[in-house]
Coordinates of C-alpha atoms and ligand atoms in Angstrom, one line a residue:
Chain A
X1 CA 72.6 0.0 -26.3
X2 CA 70.4 -0.8 -23.3
X3 CA 73.4 -1.8 -21.2
X4 CA 74.8 1.7 -21.0
X5 CA 71.9 3.5 -22.5
X6 CA 69.3 5.8 -21.3
X7 CA 67.0 5.4 -18.4
X8 CA 63.4 4.6 -19.6
X9 CA 61.2 7.6 -18.9
X10 CA 59.2 7.3 -15.7
X11 CA 55.7 6.1 -16.5
X12 CA 52.5 8.0 -15.6
X13 CA 51.5 5.6 -12.9
X14 CA 54.5 6.7 -10.8
X15 CA 53.0 10.2 -10.6
X16 CA 49.9 8.9 -8.9
X17 CA 49.9 6.8 -5.8
X18 CA 48.7 3.6 -7.5
X19 CA 50.8 0.8 -6.0
X20 CA 53.1 -1.0 -8.5
X21 CA 51.8 -4.4 -7.3
X22 CA 48.7 -5.0 -5.2
X23 CA 47.9 -8.4 -3.8
X24 CA 44.5 -8.6 -2.2
X25 CA 43.4 -11.7 -0.2
X26 CA 45.0 -14.1 -2.7
X27 CA 44.7 -17.8 -2.0
X28 CA 45.5 -21.0 -3.8
X29 CA 44.6 -24.5 -2.6
X30 CA 46.0 -27.8 -3.8
X31 CA 43.5 -30.4 -2.8
X32 CA 43.2 -29.8 1.0
X33 CA 46.4 -27.8 1.3
X34 CA 46.3 -24.0 1.2
X35 CA 49.7 -23.3 -0.4
X36 CA 48.9 -19.6 -0.4
X37 CA 46.3 -18.5 2.2
X38 CA 44.8 -15.1 2.1
X39 CA 47.9 -13.1 1.3
X40 CA 47.6 -9.3 0.9
X41 CA 50.3 -6.7 0.4
X42 CA 51.3 -3.7 -1.7
X43 CA 54.5 -2.7 -3.3
X44 CA 54.9 1.0 -3.9
X45 CA 57.5 3.0 -5.9
X46 CA 60.4 1.0 -7.4
X47 CA 61.6 -1.3 -4.6
X48 CA 63.8 -4.3 -4.5
X49 CA 61.5 -6.2 -2.2
X50 CA 62.4 -9.5 -0.6
X51 CA 60.2 -12.5 0.0
X52 CA 61.5 -15.0 2.5
X53 CA 60.2 -17.9 4.5
X54 CA 60.9 -21.5 5.2
X55 CA 60.7 -24.2 2.5
X56 CA 57.2 -24.9 1.5
X57 CA 56.0 -21.5 2.7
X58 CA 54.2 -20.9 -0.6
X59 CA 56.7 -18.3 -2.1
X60 CA 57.0 -19.9 -5.5
X61 CA 53.3 -20.6 -5.6
X62 CA 52.7 -16.9 -4.9
X63 CA 55.0 -16.1 -7.9
X64 CA 53.1 -18.5 -10.1
X65 CA 49.9 -16.8 -9.1
X66 CA 51.2 -13.3 -9.8
X67 CA 52.8 -14.3 -13.1
X68 CA 49.6 -16.1 -14.3
X69 CA 51.1 -19.6 -14.4
X70 CA 48.5 -20.6 -11.7
X71 CA 45.0 -19.1 -11.2
X72 CA 44.2 -18.0 -7.7
X73 CA 41.4 -19.8 -5.9
X74 CA 40.4 -16.4 -4.5
X75 CA 41.7 -12.8 -4.4
X76 CA 42.8 -10.0 -6.8
X77 CA 46.1 -9.0 -8.2
X78 CA 46.8 -5.6 -9.8
X79 CA 49.9 -4.4 -11.6
X80 CA 50.0 -0.6 -11.7
X81 CA 46.3 -0.6 -11.0
X82 CA 45.4 -3.1 -13.7
X83 CA 43.9 -6.5 -12.9
X84 CA 46.2 -9.3 -13.9
X85 CA 44.8 -12.2 -12.0
X86 CA 43.2 -14.7 -14.5
X87 CA 45.4 -13.5 -17.4
X88 CA 47.5 -16.1 -19.1
X89 CA 51.3 -15.8 -18.5
X90 CA 52.1 -14.2 -21.8
X91 CA 49.6 -11.4 -21.2
X92 CA 51.0 -10.8 -17.7
X93 CA 54.4 -10.6 -19.3
X94 CA 53.2 -8.1 -21.9
X95 CA 51.7 -6.0 -19.1
X96 CA 55.2 -5.4 -17.8
X97 CA 55.8 -8.3 -15.4
X98 CA 58.8 -10.6 -16.0
X99 CA 59.7 -13.6 -13.9
X100 CA 62.6 -16.1 -13.6
X101 CA 62.3 -19.6 -12.4
X102 CA 63.6 -21.2 -9.2
X103 CA 65.3 -23.7 -11.5
X104 CA 66.4 -21.6 -14.5
X105 CA 64.9 -22.8 -17.7
X106 CA 67.0 -21.6 -20.6
X107 CA 66.3 -23.2 -24.0
X108 CA 69.3 -25.6 -24.0
X109 CA 69.4 -26.3 -27.7
X110 CA 69.4 -22.6 -28.6
X111 CA 72.4 -20.3 -28.4
X112 CA 72.7 -17.8 -25.6
X113 CA 72.0 -15.0 -28.0
X114 CA 69.0 -16.7 -29.5
X115 CA 67.6 -17.3 -26.1
X116 CA 67.6 -13.5 -25.5
X117 CA 66.5 -12.6 -29.0
X118 CA 63.4 -14.8 -28.5
X119 CA 62.2 -12.7 -25.6
X120 CA 60.7 -9.5 -27.0
X121 CA 56.9 -9.9 -27.4
X122 CA 55.0 -8.8 -30.4
X123 CA 57.9 -9.2 -32.8
X124 CA 56.7 -8.7 -36.4
X125 CA 58.5 -11.9 -37.4
X126 CA 56.4 -13.9 -35.1
X127 CA 53.5 -13.6 -37.5
X128 CA 54.0 -16.4 -39.9
X129 CA 53.0 -14.6 -43.0
X130 CA 55.6 -11.9 -42.4
X131 CA 58.3 -14.5 -42.8
X132 CA 57.2 -14.8 -46.4
X133 CA 56.0 -11.3 -47.3
X134 CA 57.9 -8.9 -45.1
X135 CA 61.4 -10.3 -45.2
X136 CA 63.2 -6.9 -45.5
X137 CA 61.3 -5.5 -42.5
X138 CA 62.0 -8.6 -40.5
X139 CA 65.7 -8.5 -41.3
X140 CA 65.8 -4.9 -39.9
X141 CA 63.8 -5.9 -36.9
X142 CA 66.1 -8.8 -36.2
X143 CA 69.2 -6.6 -36.4
X144 CA 67.7 -4.2 -33.9
X145 CA 66.7 -7.0 -31.5
X146 CA 70.2 -8.5 -31.9
X147 CA 71.8 -5.2 -30.9
X148 CA 69.6 -4.9 -27.9
X149 CA 70.2 -8.5 -26.9
X150 CA 74.0 -8.2 -27.2
X151 CA 73.7 -5.0 -25.1
X152 CA 72.0 -6.8 -22.2
X153 CA 74.4 -9.7 -22.5
X154 CA 77.3 -7.3 -22.2
X155 CA 75.6 -5.6 -19.3
X156 CA 75.4 -9.0 -17.5
X157 CA 78.8 -10.2 -18.6
X158 CA 77.6 -13.0 -20.9
X159 CA 78.6 -11.5 -24.2
X160 CA 81.5 -13.8 -24.7
X161 CA 79.2 -16.8 -24.5
X162 CA 76.6 -15.3 -27.0
X163 CA 77.1 -18.0 -29.6
X164 CA 77.4 -21.0 -27.3
X165 CA 74.4 -23.3 -26.7
X166 CA 72.7 -22.3 -23.5
X167 CA 73.3 -25.8 -22.2
X168 CA 76.9 -25.1 -21.5
X169 CA 76.2 -22.3 -19.0
X170 CA 76.8 -22.7 -15.3
X171 CA 74.0 -22.3 -12.8
X172 CA 74.7 -18.7 -12.0
X173 CA 75.2 -17.9 -15.7
X174 CA 71.8 -19.4 -16.4
X175 CA 70.2 -17.1 -13.8
X176 CA 71.9 -14.2 -15.6
X177 CA 70.6 -15.4 -19.0
X178 CA 67.1 -15.6 -17.6
X179 CA 67.5 -12.0 -16.4
X180 CA 68.7 -10.9 -19.8
X181 CA 65.7 -12.5 -21.4
X182 CA 63.3 -10.9 -19.0
X183 CA 64.9 -7.5 -19.5
X184 CA 64.3 -7.6 -23.2
X185 CA 60.6 -7.3 -22.4
X186 CA 61.2 -3.9 -20.7
X187 CA 59.4 -5.0 -17.5
X188 CA 58.3 -2.7 -14.7
X189 CA 58.6 -5.4 -12.2
X190 CA 60.7 -8.6 -12.2
X191 CA 60.0 -11.6 -9.9
X192 CA 63.3 -13.4 -9.2
X193 CA 63.0 -16.9 -7.6
X194 CA 66.2 -17.6 -5.7
X195 CA 68.7 -15.9 -8.0
X196 CA 71.4 -16.8 -5.5
X197 CA 70.8 -20.5 -5.3
X198 CA 73.9 -22.5 -6.3
X199 CA 75.8 -19.4 -7.4
X200 CA 79.4 -18.9 -6.4
X201 CA 80.1 -15.9 -4.2
X202 CA 82.0 -13.9 -6.9
X203 CA 79.2 -14.3 -9.4
X204 CA 76.6 -13.6 -6.7
X205 CA 78.3 -10.3 -6.0
X206 CA 78.0 -9.4 -9.7
X207 CA 74.3 -10.4 -9.8
X208 CA 73.6 -8.2 -6.7
X209 CA 75.5 -5.3 -8.2
X210 CA 73.6 -5.6 -11.5
X211 CA 70.3 -5.8 -9.8
X212 CA 71.0 -2.6 -7.9
X213 CA 72.0 -0.9 -11.1
X214 CA 68.9 -2.0 -12.9
X215 CA 66.8 -0.8 -9.9
X216 CA 68.4 2.6 -10.2
X217 CA 67.3 2.6 -13.8
X218 CA 63.7 2.1 -12.8
X219 CA 63.0 -1.6 -12.6
X220 CA 61.4 -3.0 -9.5
X221 CA 62.2 -6.5 -8.1
X222 CA 60.5 -8.9 -5.9
X223 CA 63.2 -11.5 -4.9
X224 CA 62.7 -14.9 -3.2
X225 CA 66.0 -15.8 -1.5
X226 CA 67.2 -18.0 1.2
X227 CA 70.6 -16.2 1.5
X228 CA 69.8 -13.9 4.4
X229 CA 72.8 -11.7 4.0
X230 CA 71.8 -11.0 0.5
X231 CA 68.2 -10.2 1.4
X232 CA 69.1 -8.1 4.4
X233 CA 71.6 -6.0 2.5
X234 CA 69.7 -5.7 -0.8
X235 CA 65.9 -5.8 -0.1
X236 CA 63.5 -3.3 1.4
X237 CA 60.8 -4.0 2.3
X238 CA 61.1 -7.7 3.3
X239 CA 58.0 -9.9 3.3
X240 CA 58.0 -13.0 5.4
X241 CA 55.7 -15.9 4.6
X242 CA 55.1 -19.1 6.5
X243 CA 52.6 -21.9 5.9
X244 CA 50.9 -19.9 3.1
X245 CA 50.3 -16.8 5.1
X246 CA 52.1 -13.4 5.2
X247 CA 53.6 -13.2 8.6
X248 CA 54.9 -9.7 8.5
X249 CA 56.4 -7.0 6.3
X250 CA 59.2 -4.6 7.3
X251 CA 62.8 -3.6 6.9
X252 CA 65.8 -5.7 7.6
X253 CA 66.1 -4.6 11.3
X254 CA 62.5 -5.2 12.2
X255 CA 62.4 -8.6 10.4
X256 CA 65.6 -9.7 12.0
X257 CA 64.4 -8.8 15.5
X258 CA 60.9 -10.4 15.1
X259 CA 60.2 -13.4 17.3
X260 CA 57.6 -14.8 14.8
X261 CA 60.2 -15.0 12.1
X262 CA 62.6 -17.0 14.2
X263 CA 59.8 -19.3 15.2
X264 CA 58.6 -19.8 11.7
X265 CA 62.1 -20.9 10.6
X266 CA 62.7 -23.0 13.7
X267 CA 59.2 -24.6 13.3
X268 CA 60.0 -25.3 9.7
X269 CA 63.3 -26.9 10.7
X270 CA 61.7 -29.0 13.4
X271 CA 58.9 -30.3 11.2
Chain B
X1 CA 60.7 -42.5 -74.5
X2 CA 61.7 -46.0 -73.3
X3 CA 59.4 -47.7 -70.9
X4 CA 61.8 -47.6 -68.0
X5 CA 62.4 -43.8 -68.3
X6 CA 58.7 -43.1 -68.5
X7 CA 58.1 -45.3 -65.5
X8 CA 60.7 -43.4 -63.6
X9 CA 58.9 -40.1 -64.4
X10 CA 55.7 -41.5 -63.1
X11 CA 57.4 -42.9 -60.0
X12 CA 59.0 -39.5 -59.2
X13 CA 55.7 -37.7 -59.6
X14 CA 54.1 -40.0 -57.0
X15 CA 57.2 -39.8 -54.8
X16 CA 57.1 -36.0 -54.8
X17 CA 53.4 -36.1 -53.8
X18 CA 54.5 -38.1 -50.8
X19 CA 57.3 -35.6 -50.3
X20 CA 54.7 -32.8 -49.9
X21 CA 52.9 -34.9 -47.4
X22 CA 56.1 -35.4 -45.5
X23 CA 57.0 -31.7 -45.6
X24 CA 53.7 -30.9 -44.0
X25 CA 54.2 -33.6 -41.4
X26 CA 57.8 -32.5 -40.7
X27 CA 56.5 -29.0 -39.8
X28 CA 53.8 -30.5 -37.5
X29 CA 55.8 -33.3 -35.9
X30 CA 59.5 -32.5 -36.4
X31 CA 59.3 -28.8 -35.6
X32 CA 56.2 -28.6 -33.4
X33 CA 55.8 -32.0 -31.8
X34 CA 52.2 -32.4 -33.0
X35 CA 51.2 -36.0 -33.5
X36 CA 49.0 -36.1 -36.6
X37 CA 47.8 -39.6 -37.4
X38 CA 45.2 -38.4 -39.9
X39 CA 47.5 -37.5 -42.8
X40 CA 45.4 -39.4 -45.2
X41 CA 42.3 -37.4 -44.1
X42 CA 43.9 -34.0 -44.8
X43 CA 45.3 -35.4 -48.1
X44 CA 41.7 -36.5 -49.0
X45 CA 40.2 -33.2 -48.1
X46 CA 42.6 -31.4 -50.4
X47 CA 41.9 -33.9 -53.2
X48 CA 38.1 -33.9 -53.0
X49 CA 37.9 -30.1 -52.5
X50 CA 40.2 -29.5 -55.6
X51 CA 38.3 -32.1 -57.6
X52 CA 34.9 -30.6 -56.8
X53 CA 36.1 -27.1 -57.5
X54 CA 37.7 -27.8 -60.9
X55 CA 35.7 -30.8 -62.0
X56 CA 33.0 -31.0 -64.8
X57 CA 29.3 -30.9 -64.1
X58 CA 28.3 -34.5 -63.5
X59 CA 24.6 -35.2 -63.6
X60 CA 23.1 -35.6 -60.1
X61 CA 26.2 -34.4 -58.5
X62 CA 27.1 -31.4 -56.4
X63 CA 30.0 -29.4 -57.8
X64 CA 31.1 -29.0 -61.3
X65 CA 32.3 -25.5 -60.7
X66 CA 34.9 -25.9 -63.5
X67 CA 37.3 -23.4 -61.8
X68 CA 40.8 -22.9 -63.1
X69 CA 43.0 -25.7 -61.8
X70 CA 45.4 -23.6 -59.6
X71 CA 42.3 -22.2 -57.9
X72 CA 41.3 -25.8 -57.1
X73 CA 44.7 -26.4 -55.5
X74 CA 44.4 -23.3 -53.4
X75 CA 40.9 -24.4 -52.5
X76 CA 42.2 -27.8 -51.4
X77 CA 44.8 -26.1 -49.3
X78 CA 42.3 -23.9 -47.7
X79 CA 39.8 -26.7 -47.0
X80 CA 42.5 -28.8 -45.3
X81 CA 43.7 -25.8 -43.3
X82 CA 40.1 -25.0 -42.1
X83 CA 39.7 -28.6 -41.1
X84 CA 43.0 -28.4 -39.2
X85 CA 41.9 -25.2 -37.5
X86 CA 38.7 -26.8 -36.3
X87 CA 40.4 -29.9 -35.0
X88 CA 43.3 -27.9 -33.5
X89 CA 41.1 -25.4 -31.8
X90 CA 39.3 -28.2 -30.0
X91 CA 42.2 -30.3 -29.0
X92 CA 45.5 -28.4 -29.0
X93 CA 44.8 -26.9 -25.5
X94 CA 44.4 -30.5 -24.2
X95 CA 47.0 -33.2 -23.7
X96 CA 49.0 -34.5 -26.7
X97 CA 47.1 -37.7 -27.1
X98 CA 43.8 -35.9 -27.8
X99 CA 45.2 -34.5 -31.0
X100 CA 46.3 -38.0 -32.1
X101 CA 42.8 -39.3 -31.4
X102 CA 41.1 -36.4 -33.1
X103 CA 43.2 -36.5 -36.2
X104 CA 42.6 -40.3 -36.4
X105 CA 39.0 -39.4 -36.2
X106 CA 39.3 -37.0 -39.1
X107 CA 40.8 -39.6 -41.3
X108 CA 38.0 -42.1 -40.4
X109 CA 35.2 -39.6 -40.9
X110 CA 36.6 -38.4 -44.2
X111 CA 36.9 -42.0 -45.4
X112 CA 33.2 -42.6 -44.4
X113 CA 32.1 -39.3 -46.0
X114 CA 33.9 -40.2 -49.2
X115 CA 32.2 -43.5 -49.3
X116 CA 28.7 -42.4 -48.4
X117 CA 28.2 -38.8 -49.4
X118 CA 27.7 -39.9 -53.0
X119 CA 26.2 -36.6 -54.3
X120 CA 29.5 -34.9 -53.3
X121 CA 32.2 -37.5 -53.6
X122 CA 30.8 -40.1 -56.0
X123 CA 30.8 -42.7 -53.2
X124 CA 32.9 -45.8 -53.7
X125 CA 33.2 -45.1 -57.5
X126 CA 34.9 -41.8 -56.7
X127 CA 35.2 -38.8 -59.0
X128 CA 36.5 -39.1 -62.5
X129 CA 37.3 -36.7 -65.4
X130 CA 39.1 -34.3 -63.0
X131 CA 40.8 -31.8 -65.4
X132 CA 44.5 -32.2 -65.8
X133 CA 46.5 -29.0 -66.4
X134 CA 47.3 -28.5 -70.1
X135 CA 46.6 -32.1 -70.8
X136 CA 45.3 -31.4 -74.3
X137 CA 48.5 -29.7 -75.2
X138 CA 50.6 -32.8 -74.8
X139 CA 50.5 -35.5 -77.4
X140 CA 51.1 -38.4 -75.1
X141 CA 50.6 -39.1 -71.4
X142 CA 54.4 -39.5 -71.1
X143 CA 54.9 -35.9 -72.2
X144 CA 52.2 -34.8 -69.8
X145 CA 53.9 -36.8 -67.0
X146 CA 57.2 -35.1 -67.7
X147 CA 55.5 -31.7 -67.6
X148 CA 53.8 -32.7 -64.3
X149 CA 57.2 -33.8 -62.9
X150 CA 58.6 -30.4 -63.6
X151 CA 55.6 -28.8 -62.0
X152 CA 55.8 -31.0 -58.9
X153 CA 59.5 -30.4 -58.6
X154 CA 59.0 -26.6 -58.6
X155 CA 56.1 -26.8 -56.2
X156 CA 58.0 -29.1 -53.8
X157 CA 60.9 -26.7 -54.0
X158 CA 58.7 -23.7 -53.4
X159 CA 57.0 -25.3 -50.4
X160 CA 60.3 -26.4 -49.1
X161 CA 61.7 -22.9 -49.3
X162 CA 58.6 -21.4 -47.8
X163 CA 58.7 -23.8 -44.8
X164 CA 62.5 -23.2 -44.4
X165 CA 61.9 -19.5 -44.3
X166 CA 59.3 -20.0 -41.6
X167 CA 61.4 -22.2 -39.3
X168 CA 64.6 -20.2 -39.8
X169 CA 62.9 -17.0 -39.0
X170 CA 61.6 -15.5 -35.7
X171 CA 58.4 -17.6 -36.0
X172 CA 60.4 -20.7 -36.0
X173 CA 62.5 -19.5 -33.1
X174 CA 59.3 -19.4 -31.0
X175 CA 58.4 -22.8 -32.3
X176 CA 61.7 -24.3 -31.2
X177 CA 61.3 -22.6 -27.8
X178 CA 57.8 -24.1 -27.4
X179 CA 59.0 -27.5 -28.4
X180 CA 61.8 -27.4 -25.8
X181 CA 60.0 -25.9 -22.8
X182 CA 56.4 -24.8 -23.1
X183 CA 56.2 -23.2 -19.6
X184 CA 59.3 -21.1 -20.1
X185 CA 58.1 -20.0 -23.5
X186 CA 54.8 -18.9 -22.0
X187 CA 56.5 -17.0 -19.2
X188 CA 58.4 -15.1 -22.0
X189 CA 55.1 -14.0 -23.4
X190 CA 54.8 -16.5 -26.3
X191 CA 51.2 -17.5 -27.2
X192 CA 51.9 -21.3 -27.3
X193 CA 48.5 -22.3 -28.4
X194 CA 48.3 -19.9 -31.3
X195 CA 51.7 -21.0 -32.6
X196 CA 50.8 -24.7 -32.4
X197 CA 47.6 -24.0 -34.2
X198 CA 49.3 -22.1 -37.0
X199 CA 51.9 -24.8 -37.4
X200 CA 49.2 -27.5 -37.5
X201 CA 47.1 -25.6 -40.1
X202 CA 50.1 -24.7 -42.3
X203 CA 51.3 -28.3 -42.3
X204 CA 47.8 -29.5 -43.1
X205 CA 47.4 -27.0 -45.9
X206 CA 50.6 -28.5 -47.5
X207 CA 48.9 -31.9 -47.2
X208 CA 45.8 -30.5 -48.8
X209 CA 48.0 -29.1 -51.7
X210 CA 49.4 -32.6 -52.1
X211 CA 45.8 -33.9 -52.4
X212 CA 44.9 -31.3 -55.0
X213 CA 48.0 -32.1 -57.1
X214 CA 47.3 -35.8 -56.9
X215 CA 43.7 -35.4 -58.1
X216 CA 44.7 -33.3 -61.1
X217 CA 47.5 -35.7 -61.9
X218 CA 45.5 -39.0 -61.9
X219 CA 42.3 -37.3 -63.0
X220 CA 40.4 -39.8 -60.9
X221 CA 40.1 -40.2 -57.1
X222 CA 38.3 -42.7 -55.0
X223 CA 38.1 -43.5 -51.2
X224 CA 40.7 -46.3 -51.5
X225 CA 43.3 -43.7 -52.3
X226 CA 43.0 -42.3 -48.8
X227 CA 43.3 -45.2 -46.5
X228 CA 45.2 -45.5 -43.2
X229 CA 48.1 -47.2 -44.9
X230 CA 48.9 -43.9 -46.5
X231 CA 49.4 -42.2 -43.1
X232 CA 51.6 -45.1 -42.1
X233 CA 53.7 -44.7 -45.2
X234 CA 54.2 -41.0 -44.7
X235 CA 55.2 -41.5 -41.0
X236 CA 57.6 -44.2 -42.1
X237 CA 59.1 -41.8 -44.7
X238 CA 59.5 -39.0 -42.2
X239 CA 61.1 -41.1 -39.6
X240 CA 63.5 -42.8 -42.0
X241 CA 64.5 -39.5 -43.6
X242 CA 64.7 -37.6 -40.4
X243 CA 61.9 -35.6 -38.8
X244 CA 64.1 -32.7 -37.8
X245 CA 64.7 -31.3 -41.3
X246 CA 62.8 -30.7 -44.5
X247 CA 65.6 -32.3 -46.5
X248 CA 65.1 -35.5 -44.4
X249 CA 61.4 -35.4 -45.2
X250 CA 61.9 -35.2 -49.0
X251 CA 64.7 -37.8 -49.0
X252 CA 62.7 -40.1 -46.8
X253 CA 59.7 -39.8 -49.2
X254 CA 61.7 -40.7 -52.2
X255 CA 63.7 -43.5 -50.5
X256 CA 60.8 -45.2 -48.9
X257 CA 58.6 -44.9 -52.0
X258 CA 61.4 -46.5 -54.0
X259 CA 61.6 -49.3 -51.6
X260 CA 57.8 -49.7 -51.6
X261 CA 57.6 -49.7 -55.4
X262 CA 60.6 -52.1 -55.8
X263 CA 59.3 -54.5 -53.3
X264 CA 55.9 -54.4 -55.0
X265 CA 57.4 -55.2 -58.3
X266 CA 59.4 -58.0 -56.9
X267 CA 56.4 -59.5 -55.2
X268 CA 54.6 -59.3 -58.5
X269 CA 57.4 -61.2 -60.2
X270 CA 58.1 -63.9 -57.6
X271 CA 54.8 -64.7 -55.9
X272 CA 52.2 -66.9 -57.7
X273 CA 49.0 -65.2 -58.5
X274 CA 47.1 -66.8 -55.7
X275 CA 49.4 -65.1 -53.1
X276 CA 49.5 -61.6 -54.7
X277 CA 47.0 -60.2 -52.2
X278 CA 49.1 -61.4 -49.3
X279 CA 52.1 -59.8 -51.0
X280 CA 50.8 -56.4 -50.2
X281 CA 51.0 -57.3 -46.5
X282 CA 54.6 -58.3 -47.1
X283 CA 55.3 -54.8 -48.3
X284 CA 54.0 -53.3 -45.1
X285 CA 56.1 -55.7 -43.1
X286 CA 59.2 -54.7 -45.1
X287 CA 58.6 -51.0 -44.4
X288 CA 58.0 -51.9 -40.8
X289 CA 61.3 -53.6 -40.6
X290 CA 63.1 -50.7 -42.2
X291 CA 61.3 -48.4 -39.8
X292 CA 62.4 -50.4 -36.8
X293 CA 66.0 -50.7 -38.1
X294 CA 66.1 -46.9 -38.5
X295 CA 64.8 -46.3 -35.0
X296 CA 67.5 -48.6 -33.6
X297 CA 70.4 -47.7 -35.8
X298 CA 69.8 -44.1 -36.7
X299 CA 67.0 -42.8 -34.4
X300 CA 67.1 -39.3 -35.8
X301 CA 66.8 -40.5 -39.4
X302 CA 69.1 -40.3 -42.4
X303 CA 69.5 -36.6 -42.2
X304 CA 70.3 -35.3 -38.7
X305 CA 69.5 -31.6 -38.2
X306 CA 72.2 -29.3 -36.9
X307 CA 70.4 -28.0 -33.9
X308 CA 69.9 -31.4 -32.5
X309 CA 73.5 -32.2 -33.0
X310 CA 74.7 -29.1 -31.1
X311 CA 72.2 -29.9 -28.3
X312 CA 73.6 -33.4 -28.1
X313 CA 77.2 -32.3 -28.1
X314 CA 76.3 -29.9 -25.3
X315 CA 74.6 -32.6 -23.2
X316 CA 77.7 -34.7 -23.4
X317 CA 79.9 -32.0 -22.1
Ligands
LIG1 N1 51.4 -27.9 -8.3 C1 51.3 -28.2 -7.0 N2 50.5 -29.2 -6.6 C2 50.3 -29.6 -5.3 N3 51.0 -29.0 -4.3 C3 51.8 -28.0 -4.6 C4 52.0 -27.5 -5.9 N4 52.9 -26.5 -5.9 C5 53.2 -26.3 -4.7 N5 52.6 -27.2 -3.8 C6 52.6 -27.2 -2.4 O1 52.5 -25.9 -1.9 C7 53.3 -25.6 -0.8 C8 54.1 -24.4 -1.1 O2 55.1 -24.7 -2.1 P1 56.1 -23.6 -2.8 O3 56.8 -24.2 -3.9 O4 55.3 -22.4 -3.1 O5 57.0 -23.3 -1.6 P2 58.3 -22.3 -1.5 O6 58.0 -21.4 -0.4 O7 58.6 -21.8 -2.8 O8 59.4 -23.3 -1.0 P3 61.0 -23.4 -1.3 O9 61.6 -22.4 -0.5 O10 61.3 -24.8 -0.9 O11 61.1 -23.2 -2.8 C9 54.1 -26.9 -0.6 O12 53.5 -27.6 0.4 C10 54.0 -27.6 -1.9 O13 54.1 -29.0 -1.7
LIG2 MG1 60.2 -22.1 -4.1

């Protein structure tokens, strides 16, 4: 069961000094607006990195660029040394990068369990002819996927809701469901867009604790979050964006003390 | 066999042909959200392909391969699927309406080809003497029709089971995800385009099979068998029966075809000969009314699928 089970073996890339994620001069324009403007940074090792900045700073756009939902107007993106800019989202996902959405998007009409079972890529049963010719093999595969899905649901405390339609979940539970789905793909790096938005404090504590546990098991995170307490306590390094640019990168103390950060937020509030 | 019974057999064979068309469309529209308005075109491709593959050698005519009839049906399926792959590859990455326009185009082009490509299709006269399976073995056409009804019933059952296995399995799970939220499905690594294309091609192959079976039932096909009205009928059947399930597709086909046939017979009886032609328009109006009534009173059709119900119950929490 993945919930309790073994830590995935460290991959080769960790032995070299190839950055996990490398963003090089990435830009994206919408008409005349540069939503993301020449952003460069690297994530090394297995961090829980934070990405903060005022509303409209370009954080979600940057996620869309990394995850392949948008094409950069310029720049390069590498995951563990491999170019992923220009790849469609499903290839980026297969390359080991999962993402959740700012507004969670579970499949409402499906059960919670089905939502998670859907996630693994390259399922044999996704080839249509196997649904006719390889039914025994598919039944076995489905059982294994089901086990794994129930394991992650238990890990995230959603197992009791497994057979409910996803539409009945609360906001925080939807975030957890998204996380469960993403984890089925055995990602190296997960992009979380505001996992704390609209989540009650008790559930938020659970989410934070589970993220830390997953991180200990070798999964890196890049987290967009407006809840500063959460970011300051959980994330390192912290990246600050404003008006499409990367303002600075540092740990909680240096970010908190930086004048530019305060100005960016105040400027954002005044505008 | 009494007249009425033998008529009923004939009626059911035709109804089941429509049922196959509806099953194909249910996969495309009901389960995938693909707006195919060229049903008649894919039906025609299957019919002509099968007729050419199995037909006798007419003088001055391409074809006459005289292949075994089941091979003709498979050929009809393959031809329709290839046409769907071509159309889908061009349009399924674009917005929804492009597929509608393109499939409509397919139906129009096929109609024109059928009329004008005389060396292949026999032009307006069509193709005759298409072999009917085991026809010689049966003493009367009634016995043959009864045999064909059994054949159609088993094939509709087989296709139904096959489609059911598809949509209930992991492949169908992806399809449901795509239908609900394409972006989220993509972020989870699902190749949306490929799944749509497969669904479109499989649905069209079923329509092609219907065409092949139709050709070897009547033994004669002509362009007027494949007009736009047929697409309208199949859509009406699917909407009335319920697009969200294959049971709905089959039920809708039989119910609407019964209505169509009965109203046709009634018009024959009641209207003086001079108005007969206008009577056909009345039939279309009647189906239109039934369609509108369904959309108002039972928008999900006669048979409402379970998944939609649970989603609705959840929305109303
Ligand atoms: N598809 C789009 N078309 C046009 N403009 C866009 C698009 N997506 C984002 N933008 C613009 O790009 C800028 C950055 O938006 P983005 O959503 O990335 O901000 P954000 O940092 O995630 O903000 P928030 O904290 O409010 O979620 C905004 O000015 C936004 O209006
Ligand atoms: Mg955002």
